[in-house]
Amino acid sequence: MAPAAGARKHNIKEALLFLAALGFMMALPMWLPNRFYIRLVNEIMIYGLLAMSLDVLLGYTGLLSFMHTSYLGIGAYITGLFLMHVAPGSLWLAILVAVAATMLVAWPVGWVQVRTGGLPFALLTLAFGMMYFTVAWKWYSLTGGDDGLMGMPRPDITFFGLTLASSGDSHAMYYFTLIVVAVCLLLTWRVIHSPLGAVLEAIRENEERAAFIGYDVRRYKLLGWMIACGLAAVSGSLFILYKGYVGPATMDAFAGAAVLMMVLLGGMGSLWGPFVGAAIFIFMQDYISTMTENWEIFVGAVVILLVLFMPKGVAGLGGLLSRGQKA
Amino acid sequence: MSPILSTSELSRHFGGVAALNLVSVAIEDKQVRSIIGPNGAGKTTLINAITGRLPVTSGTVTYLGQDITSWPIHDRVKRGLCRTFQITSVFKGLTAFENVRIARQAHKGGSLRLFASRGSLKQVTEDTWAILERVGLTDKALAPCSSLAHGDQRVLEVAIALAGGPRVLMLDEPAAGMSPTETDQVAKLISDLGREMAVVLVEHDMEMVMSISDRITVLHQGGIIAEGTPAEISDNEQVKDAYLGSEKWAPLVALD
Ligand SMILES: Nc1ncnc2c1ncn2[C@@H]1O[C@H](COP(=O)(O)OP(=O)(O)OP(=O)(O)O)[C@@H](O)[C@H]1O
Ligand SMILES: [Mg+2]
């Protein structure tokens, strides 16, 4: 039938773009001058994943979270604590535990949040985010307080019993991050295009109507929230593995705003947009901070300009281009 | 035959105003029941109270033998209490097809399939096309619904409600703003639907109401002032008084 055929053509195009991007990212380290840039791109992929998970919430479900980095932070702390105190060598298990535990924390919070909507929902994310931040900052004996969680062991990257490399190696960590992020992207793509994705889309379009065709709106919002927090936890695991360290600043309000900016820069409602947004933001931050200590002022100014003149972000530009071609 | 849906002394106040005052109606299955009355009579408020959009101040709603007065909206819909809105409420950013498909998916299930494609719900897709065909939107199915003409959006509302597998279908002014041709088509559709399910119709177009209703209930200032067949209602003096001074008076007289 007509929509199926159109969708298939679209899917093939998306699959080719995805493979091209993956190939490019695989080859990228060859062209990067040194380890510093490899680590920078690694960080972009991690924040891209976080921004994408926020976009699932914002662009597909219509829920605004001011402090999505909280869940990156929680995922990172749990991964670190698990590797330090439970099983120093179990990389995959640490990630699984981090995702499960983060979702366990996110569930009651989401349960409360979905009972509100719009601005109250967003304010609640801020309130819970401040509480998490304070716990990470003040619970010195567990989290290391202001100094952050230090002394995490560097587990080996293994695949079905095969030891590939140490996660302390920048190249190995780059490829590990790339593969985990690519798998998350594929899974998210699948969910967005699933019957569940259709329900989330309907709720974003018209919440009341969604209830009047028989959906328990809160239940589905909670599901969207849980998916977004689970993905954020994965980015948290990757974050601490890449940095070897996590501190409370990772989950402060500044960091929360930064992820939102990445989503806005890249453009909402596409899965690749947030990655582009993360790239722009992190490159800009890195470049400007080599010139001045007050880099936040300049990053802020650039973000303001971009938001004013490209309100739909980079993904919006893509939409303009393809519309131009058709006309 | 016992009614499929009934209200008992249903009231809804807004501040000091009683938008609905002790309304008791009984809706029979497989009939078209029209609710008429001047602007502000409480027709929409009655539908809102029955479908759960508004909590009631007092009274009960009984549906399929159960007291549903304080049920959540989605539970009522799942048991076949479906409605449309006076002010068009559709999923604007989606196509007409996806509007109906998502409603059919709610009815048929499969919404928790995270890793399947939407097209994998074959029955849902098939039913969606059948519903679009029935209301005459097949040709416009793949257009974003914000680009549909007003009349087509009104019809899409009905299609979305139909996708919910209604046992009781409540339509709030489905023909509002439609051209005469469109009105005739939607009247025919509603009349047909009235043989398959209970239809509750709120409508200002008196010609349509008089021609397709099995029974009519007249609301005025939140209370029922008359109920009967179209012939009984057009002869009722109290109804004529209630409509006095309203532009809706003319067509009612014209029918005599
Ligand atoms: N949400 C609300 N808040 C306050 N007053 C309301 C609300 N909804 C309805 N009313 C009042 O209740 C009364 C009944 O309104 P309702 O919308 O049910 O009338 P109606 O019969 O549907 O009229 P119309 O033919 O204009 O659609 C009106 O006086 C209206 O102003
Ligand atoms: Mg009304």
Coordinates of C-alpha atoms and ligand atoms in Angstrom, one line a residue:
Chain A
M1 CA 0.0 0.0 0.0
A2 CA 1.1 3.6 -0.7
P3 CA 2.3 4.7 2.7
A4 CA 4.2 1.5 3.2
A5 CA 6.1 1.9 -0.1
G6 CA 6.9 5.6 0.7
A7 CA 8.1 4.6 4.2
R8 CA 10.3 1.8 2.8
K9 CA 12.0 4.2 0.4
H10 CA 12.5 6.6 3.2
N11 CA 13.9 3.9 5.4
I12 CA 16.5 2.8 2.8
K13 CA 17.6 6.4 2.5
E14 CA 18.0 6.7 6.3
A15 CA 19.8 3.3 6.5
L16 CA 22.3 4.5 3.8
L17 CA 22.9 7.8 5.6
F18 CA 23.4 5.9 8.9
L19 CA 26.0 3.5 7.3
A20 CA 27.8 6.4 5.7
A21 CA 28.0 8.3 9.0
L22 CA 29.2 5.1 10.8
G23 CA 31.9 4.6 8.2
F24 CA 33.0 8.2 8.5
M25 CA 33.2 7.9 12.3
M26 CA 35.2 4.6 12.0
A27 CA 37.7 6.3 9.7
L28 CA 37.8 9.6 11.6
P29 CA 40.6 8.8 14.0
M30 CA 43.0 8.4 11.1
W31 CA 42.6 12.0 10.2
L32 CA 42.7 13.4 13.7
P33 CA 46.0 15.0 14.6
N34 CA 46.3 13.6 18.1
R35 CA 44.7 11.9 21.1
F36 CA 43.2 15.1 22.3
Y37 CA 40.9 15.3 19.4
I38 CA 40.0 11.6 19.6
R39 CA 38.9 12.2 23.1
L40 CA 37.0 15.3 22.1
V41 CA 35.0 13.4 19.4
N42 CA 34.5 10.7 22.0
E43 CA 32.9 13.2 24.3
I44 CA 30.7 14.5 21.4
M45 CA 29.4 11.0 20.8
I46 CA 28.5 10.6 24.5
Y47 CA 26.8 14.0 24.8
G48 CA 25.1 13.3 21.4
L49 CA 23.6 10.2 22.9
L50 CA 22.4 12.1 25.9
A51 CA 21.0 14.9 23.7
M52 CA 19.3 12.3 21.5
S53 CA 17.6 10.8 24.6
L54 CA 16.4 14.2 25.7
D55 CA 15.1 14.7 22.1
V56 CA 13.1 11.5 22.4
L57 CA 11.4 13.1 25.4
L58 CA 11.1 16.6 24.0
G59 CA 10.8 16.1 20.2
Y60 CA 8.7 12.9 20.2
T61 CA 6.8 13.0 23.5
G62 CA 6.7 16.8 24.1
L63 CA 8.0 16.7 27.7
L64 CA 10.7 19.2 28.7
S65 CA 13.4 18.1 31.1
F66 CA 15.8 20.9 32.3
M67 CA 18.2 18.5 34.1
H68 CA 18.6 15.5 31.8
T69 CA 22.3 15.4 32.7
S70 CA 21.1 14.2 36.1
Y71 CA 20.6 10.8 34.6
L72 CA 23.9 10.8 32.8
G73 CA 25.4 11.6 36.3
I74 CA 23.5 8.9 38.1
G75 CA 24.5 6.4 35.4
A76 CA 28.1 7.4 35.7
Y77 CA 28.3 7.3 39.5
I78 CA 26.6 3.9 39.6
T79 CA 28.9 2.5 36.9
G80 CA 31.9 3.8 38.8
L81 CA 30.8 2.6 42.2
F82 CA 30.0 -0.8 40.8
L83 CA 33.4 -1.2 39.2
M84 CA 35.1 0.1 42.4
H85 CA 33.3 -1.9 45.0
V86 CA 31.6 -4.9 43.3
A87 CA 33.2 -6.3 40.2
P88 CA 36.3 -4.3 38.9
G89 CA 36.5 -6.3 35.7
S90 CA 32.8 -6.5 34.6
L91 CA 32.4 -3.8 32.1
W92 CA 29.1 -5.0 30.5
L93 CA 27.6 -5.9 33.8
A94 CA 28.5 -2.5 35.2
I95 CA 26.6 -0.8 32.2
L96 CA 23.6 -3.1 32.7
V97 CA 23.5 -2.4 36.4
A98 CA 23.8 1.3 35.8
V99 CA 20.9 1.4 33.3
A100 CA 18.7 -0.8 35.6
A101 CA 19.5 1.2 38.7
T102 CA 19.1 4.6 37.0
M103 CA 15.7 3.5 35.7
L104 CA 14.8 2.4 39.2
V105 CA 15.6 5.9 40.4
A106 CA 13.8 7.5 37.5
W107 CA 10.6 5.5 37.8
P108 CA 9.1 7.1 41.0
V109 CA 10.3 10.5 39.9
G110 CA 8.6 10.0 36.5
W111 CA 5.5 8.7 38.2
V112 CA 5.2 12.0 40.1
Q113 CA 6.2 14.1 37.0
V114 CA 3.6 12.7 34.6
R115 CA 0.9 13.6 37.0
T116 CA 1.6 17.2 35.9
G117 CA 2.3 18.5 32.4
G118 CA 4.0 21.4 30.6
L119 CA 5.7 23.9 32.9
P120 CA 5.1 22.1 36.2
F121 CA 6.7 19.0 34.6
A122 CA 9.7 20.9 33.6
L123 CA 10.0 22.6 37.0
L124 CA 9.8 19.2 38.7
T125 CA 12.7 18.0 36.6
L126 CA 14.6 21.0 37.9
A127 CA 13.7 20.2 41.5
F128 CA 14.7 16.6 41.4
G129 CA 17.8 17.5 39.5
M130 CA 18.8 19.8 42.4
M131 CA 18.3 17.1 44.9
Y132 CA 20.4 14.6 42.9
F133 CA 23.1 17.3 42.6
T134 CA 23.1 17.9 46.4
V135 CA 23.4 14.2 47.1
A136 CA 26.4 13.8 44.7
W137 CA 28.0 16.9 46.2
K138 CA 27.4 16.3 49.9
W139 CA 27.5 12.5 50.4
Y140 CA 31.3 12.6 50.7
S141 CA 31.9 9.0 51.9
L142 CA 30.0 7.6 48.9
T143 CA 30.6 10.0 46.0
G144 CA 33.8 11.8 47.0
G145 CA 31.8 15.0 47.2
D146 CA 33.3 18.0 45.5
D147 CA 36.4 16.0 44.4
G148 CA 34.2 13.5 42.5
L149 CA 34.5 9.8 42.3
M150 CA 38.1 8.9 41.8
G151 CA 40.2 5.8 41.6
M152 CA 37.9 3.8 39.3
P153 CA 39.6 0.7 37.9
R154 CA 39.9 0.5 34.1
P155 CA 38.2 -2.7 33.1
D156 CA 39.1 -4.5 29.8
I157 CA 36.7 -4.2 26.9
T158 CA 35.6 -7.8 26.3
F159 CA 33.3 -9.3 23.7
F160 CA 31.9 -12.8 24.4
G161 CA 34.9 -13.7 26.6
L162 CA 37.3 -12.2 24.1
T163 CA 39.5 -9.4 25.5
L164 CA 39.9 -6.7 23.0
A165 CA 41.6 -3.8 24.7
S166 CA 41.7 -1.7 27.9
S167 CA 39.0 0.9 28.4
G168 CA 41.8 3.2 29.5
D169 CA 43.1 3.3 25.9
S170 CA 41.7 6.3 24.0
H171 CA 41.5 4.6 20.6
A172 CA 39.8 1.5 22.1
M173 CA 37.4 3.7 24.1
Y174 CA 36.6 5.7 21.0
Y175 CA 35.5 2.6 19.1
F176 CA 33.7 1.2 22.1
T177 CA 31.8 4.4 22.4
L178 CA 31.0 4.5 18.7
I179 CA 29.6 1.0 18.7
V180 CA 27.5 1.4 21.8
V181 CA 26.1 4.7 20.6
A182 CA 25.4 3.3 17.2
V183 CA 23.4 0.4 18.7
C184 CA 21.5 2.8 21.0
L185 CA 20.7 4.9 17.9
L186 CA 19.4 1.9 16.0
L187 CA 17.3 0.8 19.0
T188 CA 15.9 4.3 19.4
W189 CA 15.1 4.5 15.7
R190 CA 13.2 1.2 16.0
V191 CA 11.2 2.4 19.0
I192 CA 10.4 5.7 17.4
H193 CA 8.9 3.9 14.4
S194 CA 7.1 1.3 16.5
P195 CA 3.5 1.3 17.5
L196 CA 4.6 2.7 20.8
G197 CA 6.4 5.6 19.0
A198 CA 3.1 6.3 17.3
V199 CA 1.4 6.6 20.6
L200 CA 4.0 9.0 21.9
E201 CA 3.7 11.1 18.8
A202 CA -0.1 11.3 19.2
I203 CA 0.3 12.4 22.8
R204 CA 2.7 15.2 21.7
E205 CA 0.3 16.3 18.9
N206 CA -2.9 16.3 21.1
E207 CA -2.8 14.9 24.6
E208 CA -6.5 15.2 25.2
R209 CA -7.5 13.5 22.0
A210 CA -5.0 10.7 22.8
A211 CA -7.0 10.1 26.0
F212 CA -10.3 10.2 24.0
I213 CA -9.2 7.5 21.7
G214 CA -8.4 5.3 24.7
Y215 CA -4.8 5.8 25.7
D216 CA -3.8 6.1 29.3
V217 CA -1.7 9.1 28.6
R218 CA 0.3 9.1 31.9
R219 CA 1.3 5.5 31.5
Y220 CA 2.7 6.2 28.0
K221 CA 4.4 9.4 29.1
L222 CA 6.1 7.4 31.9
L223 CA 7.2 4.9 29.3
G224 CA 8.8 7.6 27.2
W225 CA 10.4 9.0 30.3
M226 CA 11.9 5.6 31.3
I227 CA 13.3 5.1 27.8
A228 CA 14.9 8.5 27.8
C229 CA 16.4 8.0 31.3
G230 CA 17.7 4.5 30.3
L231 CA 19.5 5.9 27.3
A232 CA 20.9 8.8 29.5
A233 CA 22.3 6.1 31.9
V234 CA 24.1 4.5 29.0
S235 CA 25.7 7.8 28.1
G236 CA 26.7 8.1 31.8
S237 CA 28.4 4.7 31.7
L238 CA 30.3 5.7 28.6
F239 CA 31.1 9.1 30.2
I240 CA 32.9 7.6 33.3
L241 CA 34.6 5.0 31.3
Y242 CA 36.0 7.7 28.9
K243 CA 36.9 10.2 31.7
G244 CA 37.8 7.7 34.4
Y245 CA 36.2 10.2 36.7
V246 CA 32.8 11.9 37.5
G247 CA 32.1 14.9 39.7
P248 CA 29.0 16.7 40.8
A249 CA 29.5 19.5 38.2
T250 CA 28.5 16.9 35.5
M251 CA 25.0 17.2 36.8
D252 CA 24.6 20.8 37.8
A253 CA 22.1 23.2 36.2
F254 CA 24.7 24.6 33.8
A255 CA 25.3 21.1 32.4
G256 CA 21.5 20.6 32.2
A257 CA 21.1 23.7 30.1
A258 CA 24.0 22.7 27.9
V259 CA 22.3 19.5 26.8
L260 CA 19.1 21.4 26.1
M261 CA 21.1 23.8 23.9
M262 CA 22.6 20.9 22.0
V263 CA 19.1 19.6 21.2
L264 CA 17.9 23.1 20.2
L265 CA 21.1 23.7 18.1
G266 CA 20.7 20.4 16.3
G267 CA 16.9 20.7 16.0
M268 CA 14.2 18.7 17.7
G269 CA 12.4 15.7 16.3
S270 CA 15.2 14.1 14.4
L271 CA 17.6 11.5 15.8
W272 CA 20.7 12.8 14.2
G273 CA 20.1 16.5 14.9
P274 CA 21.2 16.2 18.6
F275 CA 24.5 14.7 17.6
V276 CA 25.2 17.6 15.3
G277 CA 24.1 19.9 18.1
A278 CA 26.5 18.2 20.5
A279 CA 29.3 18.5 18.0
I280 CA 28.7 22.2 17.4
F281 CA 28.4 22.9 21.1
I282 CA 31.4 21.0 22.3
F283 CA 33.7 22.1 19.5
M284 CA 32.7 25.7 20.1
Q285 CA 33.2 25.4 23.9
D286 CA 36.6 23.8 23.4
Y287 CA 37.7 26.4 20.8
I288 CA 36.6 29.4 22.8
S289 CA 37.8 28.2 26.1
T290 CA 41.4 28.0 24.8
M291 CA 41.2 31.8 24.2
T292 CA 39.4 33.0 27.3
E293 CA 38.4 31.8 30.7
N294 CA 35.0 33.4 30.4
W295 CA 34.0 31.1 27.6
E296 CA 30.5 30.7 28.8
I297 CA 29.7 34.3 27.8
F298 CA 30.8 33.7 24.2
V299 CA 29.1 30.3 24.0
G300 CA 26.0 31.9 25.3
A301 CA 26.2 34.6 22.7
V302 CA 26.7 32.2 19.8
V303 CA 23.8 30.0 21.1
I304 CA 21.5 33.1 21.2
L305 CA 22.4 34.0 17.6
L306 CA 21.9 30.5 16.4
V307 CA 18.5 30.2 18.2
L308 CA 17.4 33.5 16.8
F309 CA 18.4 32.9 13.2
M310 CA 18.0 29.1 13.0
P311 CA 15.0 28.5 15.3
K312 CA 14.6 24.9 14.0
G313 CA 18.3 24.0 14.4
V314 CA 20.5 22.3 11.9
A315 CA 17.8 19.6 11.3
G316 CA 15.5 22.4 10.3
L317 CA 18.0 23.4 7.6
G318 CA 17.9 19.9 6.3
G319 CA 14.1 20.2 6.0
L320 CA 14.5 23.5 4.2
L321 CA 16.9 22.0 1.7
S322 CA 14.8 19.0 0.9
R323 CA 11.8 21.2 0.5
G324 CA 13.7 23.4 -1.8
Q325 CA 14.6 20.4 -4.0
K326 CA 11.0 19.3 -4.3
A327 CA 9.8 22.7 -5.3
Chain B
M1 CA -35.1 -2.9 26.4
S2 CA -32.9 -1.4 29.1
P3 CA -30.9 1.7 27.9
I4 CA -27.3 1.3 27.0
L5 CA -26.4 4.6 28.6
S6 CA -28.2 6.7 31.2
T7 CA -27.7 9.6 33.5
S8 CA -29.4 10.1 36.8
E9 CA -29.9 13.6 38.2
L10 CA -26.6 14.7 36.7
S11 CA -25.5 18.2 37.6
R12 CA -22.5 20.3 36.8
H13 CA -22.0 23.8 38.3
F14 CA -19.5 26.4 37.1
G15 CA -19.1 28.7 40.1
G16 CA -22.7 29.7 40.8
V17 CA -24.0 28.7 37.4
A18 CA -25.7 25.4 36.9
A19 CA -24.7 24.4 33.4
L20 CA -26.4 21.1 34.0
N21 CA -29.2 20.7 36.5
L22 CA -30.5 17.3 37.5
V23 CA -30.5 15.8 34.1
S24 CA -31.8 12.3 33.7
V25 CA -31.7 10.8 30.2
A26 CA -31.8 7.2 28.9
I27 CA -30.2 6.4 25.6
E28 CA -31.4 3.3 23.7
D29 CA -29.1 1.1 21.6
K30 CA -29.2 1.4 17.8
Q31 CA -31.0 4.7 17.7
V32 CA -30.1 8.3 16.9
R33 CA -30.8 10.5 19.9
S34 CA -30.5 14.2 19.3
I35 CA -29.9 16.7 22.0
I36 CA -30.9 20.2 21.0
G37 CA -31.3 23.5 22.7
P38 CA -30.2 27.1 22.3
N39 CA -26.6 28.3 22.7
G40 CA -25.4 27.8 26.3
A41 CA -28.2 25.3 27.1
G42 CA -25.6 22.7 28.4
K43 CA -25.4 20.3 25.5
T44 CA -21.7 20.1 25.3
T45 CA -21.5 20.1 29.1
L46 CA -23.7 17.0 29.1
I47 CA -21.4 15.2 26.7
N48 CA -18.4 16.3 28.7
A49 CA -19.9 15.0 31.9
I50 CA -20.8 11.7 30.3
T51 CA -17.4 11.1 28.6
G52 CA -15.3 12.2 31.6
R53 CA -13.9 15.4 30.2
L54 CA -15.5 17.2 33.1
P55 CA -16.0 15.9 36.6
V56 CA -19.7 16.1 37.6
T57 CA -20.9 18.0 40.6
S58 CA -23.5 15.4 41.5
G59 CA -25.5 12.5 40.0
T60 CA -24.4 9.4 38.2
V61 CA -23.7 8.0 34.7
T62 CA -24.5 4.4 34.0
Y63 CA -23.0 2.7 31.0
L64 CA -23.5 -1.0 30.1
G65 CA -24.9 -1.6 33.5
Q66 CA -21.9 -0.1 35.4
D67 CA -21.6 3.2 37.3
I68 CA -18.8 5.0 35.3
T69 CA -19.3 8.4 36.9
S70 CA -15.7 8.7 38.1
W71 CA -13.9 6.4 35.6
P72 CA -10.8 7.7 33.8
I73 CA -11.5 8.8 30.2
H74 CA -9.5 6.0 28.6
D75 CA -11.4 3.3 30.4
R76 CA -14.7 4.7 29.2
V77 CA -13.3 4.8 25.6
K78 CA -11.9 1.3 25.8
R79 CA -15.5 0.1 26.6
G80 CA -16.8 1.8 23.5
L81 CA -17.9 5.3 24.7
C82 CA -16.5 7.4 21.9
R83 CA -16.9 11.0 21.0
T84 CA -16.1 13.9 18.7
F85 CA -15.6 17.6 19.7
Q86 CA -17.4 20.7 18.9
I87 CA -14.1 22.4 18.3
T88 CA -12.2 20.1 16.0
S89 CA -9.7 18.1 17.9
V90 CA -7.4 15.9 15.7
F91 CA -3.7 15.2 15.5
K92 CA -2.8 18.1 13.4
G93 CA 0.8 17.1 12.5
L94 CA -0.2 13.6 11.4
T95 CA -1.8 12.4 8.1
A96 CA -5.5 11.6 8.1
F97 CA -4.5 7.9 7.7
E98 CA -2.2 8.1 10.8
N99 CA -5.0 9.9 12.8
V100 CA -7.4 7.0 12.2
R101 CA -4.7 4.3 12.4
I102 CA -3.5 5.5 15.9
A103 CA -7.1 5.4 17.1
R104 CA -7.6 2.0 15.7
Q105 CA -4.4 0.8 17.3
A106 CA -5.7 2.0 20.7
H107 CA -8.8 -0.2 20.1
K108 CA -7.0 -3.3 18.8
G109 CA -3.9 -3.3 21.0
G110 CA -0.3 -3.7 20.2
S111 CA 0.9 -0.3 21.5
L112 CA 3.5 -1.8 23.7
R113 CA 5.4 -3.4 20.8
L114 CA 8.7 -1.5 21.1
F115 CA 10.6 -3.3 18.3
A116 CA 8.0 -3.9 15.6
S117 CA 7.0 -1.6 12.8
R118 CA 3.7 0.2 12.8
G119 CA 2.8 -1.6 9.6
S120 CA 3.2 -4.9 11.4
L121 CA -0.2 -4.4 13.0
K122 CA -1.9 -5.6 9.8
Q123 CA -5.5 -5.7 11.0
V124 CA -5.2 -2.2 12.3
T125 CA -4.0 -1.0 8.8
E126 CA -6.8 -2.9 7.1
D127 CA -9.5 -1.5 9.4
T128 CA -8.1 2.0 9.0
W129 CA -8.5 1.9 5.2
A130 CA -12.1 0.5 5.7
I131 CA -13.0 3.3 8.0
L132 CA -11.5 6.0 5.7
E133 CA -13.4 4.4 2.8
R134 CA -16.7 4.5 4.7
V135 CA -16.4 8.2 5.6
G136 CA -15.1 9.1 2.1
L137 CA -11.6 10.2 3.0
T138 CA -9.6 7.6 1.1
D139 CA -8.3 10.0 -1.5
K140 CA -7.1 12.5 1.2
A141 CA -5.7 9.8 3.5
L142 CA -2.0 10.6 3.0
A143 CA -2.3 14.4 3.2
P144 CA -1.2 16.0 6.5
C145 CA -4.5 16.7 8.2
S146 CA -3.7 20.3 8.8
S147 CA -4.0 20.8 5.0
L148 CA -7.6 19.2 4.9
A149 CA -10.6 21.5 4.3
H150 CA -12.7 22.3 7.4
G151 CA -15.5 19.9 6.3
D152 CA -13.0 17.1 5.8
Q153 CA -11.5 17.7 9.2
R154 CA -15.0 17.4 10.7
V155 CA -15.5 14.1 8.9
L156 CA -12.0 12.9 10.1
E157 CA -13.2 13.6 13.7
V158 CA -16.0 11.1 13.1
A159 CA -13.6 8.6 11.5
I160 CA -11.3 8.8 14.6
A161 CA -14.3 8.2 16.9
L162 CA -15.4 5.3 14.7
A163 CA -12.0 3.7 14.9
G164 CA -12.5 3.3 18.7
G165 CA -15.2 0.7 18.0
P166 CA -18.0 2.7 19.6
R167 CA -21.1 1.2 21.2
V168 CA -22.2 4.7 22.0
L169 CA -21.0 7.4 19.6
M170 CA -21.4 11.0 20.8
L171 CA -21.2 13.7 18.1
D172 CA -20.9 17.4 19.1
E173 CA -22.1 19.4 16.2
P174 CA -20.5 17.3 13.5
A175 CA -22.0 19.4 10.7
A176 CA -21.0 22.8 12.0
G177 CA -19.5 24.9 9.3
M178 CA -20.1 22.3 6.6
S179 CA -21.5 23.1 3.1
P180 CA -25.0 21.8 2.3
T181 CA -23.6 18.9 0.3
E182 CA -21.3 17.9 3.0
T183 CA -24.1 18.2 5.6
D184 CA -26.2 15.8 3.5
Q185 CA -23.4 13.3 3.3
V186 CA -22.6 13.4 7.0
A187 CA -26.4 13.1 7.8
K188 CA -26.6 10.0 5.7
L189 CA -23.6 8.5 7.5
I190 CA -24.9 9.3 10.9
S191 CA -28.3 7.9 10.1
D192 CA -26.6 4.6 8.9
L193 CA -24.5 4.5 12.0
G194 CA -27.6 4.8 14.1
R195 CA -28.6 1.3 13.0
E196 CA -25.4 -0.2 14.2
M197 CA -24.8 1.6 17.5
A198 CA -26.3 4.2 19.8
V199 CA -25.7 7.7 18.4
V200 CA -26.0 10.8 20.5
L201 CA -26.1 13.8 18.2
V202 CA -25.8 17.5 19.3
E203 CA -26.7 19.6 16.3
H204 CA -28.1 23.0 15.4
D205 CA -29.1 22.1 11.9
M206 CA -32.8 21.5 12.6
E207 CA -33.5 20.0 9.1
M208 CA -30.9 17.3 9.8
V209 CA -32.0 16.7 13.4
M210 CA -35.7 16.3 12.4
S211 CA -34.9 14.0 9.5
I212 CA -32.5 11.5 11.1
S213 CA -33.4 11.4 14.8
D214 CA -35.4 8.6 16.4
R215 CA -35.9 10.7 19.5
I216 CA -35.0 14.2 20.6
T217 CA -34.2 15.6 24.0
V218 CA -34.4 19.4 24.4
L219 CA -32.2 21.1 26.9
H220 CA -32.8 24.7 28.2
Q221 CA -30.7 26.4 30.8
G222 CA -29.2 23.2 32.0
G223 CA -32.5 21.2 32.3
I224 CA -34.6 19.0 30.1
I225 CA -37.7 20.7 29.0
A226 CA -39.0 18.1 26.5
E227 CA -38.3 14.7 25.0
G228 CA -40.0 12.9 22.2
T229 CA -40.1 12.0 18.6
P230 CA -39.3 14.7 16.0
A231 CA -43.0 15.2 15.3
E232 CA -43.8 15.6 19.0
I233 CA -40.9 18.1 19.5
S234 CA -41.7 20.3 16.6
D235 CA -45.3 20.7 18.0
N236 CA -44.2 21.4 21.6
E237 CA -45.1 24.9 22.8
Q238 CA -42.4 25.0 25.5
V239 CA -39.7 24.2 23.0
K240 CA -40.9 27.0 20.7
D241 CA -40.8 29.4 23.7
A242 CA -37.3 28.3 24.6
Y243 CA -36.1 29.0 21.1
L244 CA -37.9 32.3 20.9
G245 CA -35.7 35.1 19.8
S246 CA -33.0 32.7 18.6
E247 CA -32.2 32.4 14.9
K248 CA -32.7 28.6 15.3
W249 CA -36.4 29.3 15.6
A250 CA -36.9 29.7 11.9
P251 CA -36.1 26.2 10.6
L252 CA -38.1 24.7 13.4
V253 CA -41.2 26.6 12.3
A254 CA -40.5 25.9 8.6
L255 CA -40.9 22.3 9.3
D256 CA -44.5 22.7 10.6
Ligands
LIG1 N1 -15.4 25.2 31.3 C1 -16.4 26.1 31.6 N2 -16.2 27.1 32.5 C2 -17.2 27.9 32.9 N3 -18.4 27.9 32.3 C3 -18.7 27.0 31.4 C4 -17.7 26.0 31.0 N4 -18.2 25.2 30.0 C5 -19.4 25.7 29.8 N5 -19.7 26.7 30.6 C6 -21.0 27.4 30.7 O1 -22.0 26.4 30.9 C7 -23.1 26.8 30.1 C8 -23.4 25.6 29.1 O2 -22.4 25.6 28.1 P1 -22.3 24.5 27.0 O3 -21.1 24.6 26.3 O4 -22.6 23.1 27.6 O5 -23.5 24.9 26.0 P2 -24.0 24.3 24.7 O6 -25.4 23.9 24.8 O7 -23.1 23.3 24.2 O8 -23.9 25.6 23.7 P3 -23.5 25.7 22.2 O9 -24.7 25.4 21.4 O10 -23.1 27.2 22.1 O11 -22.4 24.8 21.9 C9 -22.8 28.1 29.4 O12 -23.4 29.1 30.2 C10 -21.3 28.2 29.4 O13 -20.9 29.5 29.5
MG2 MG -21.8 23.1 22.6

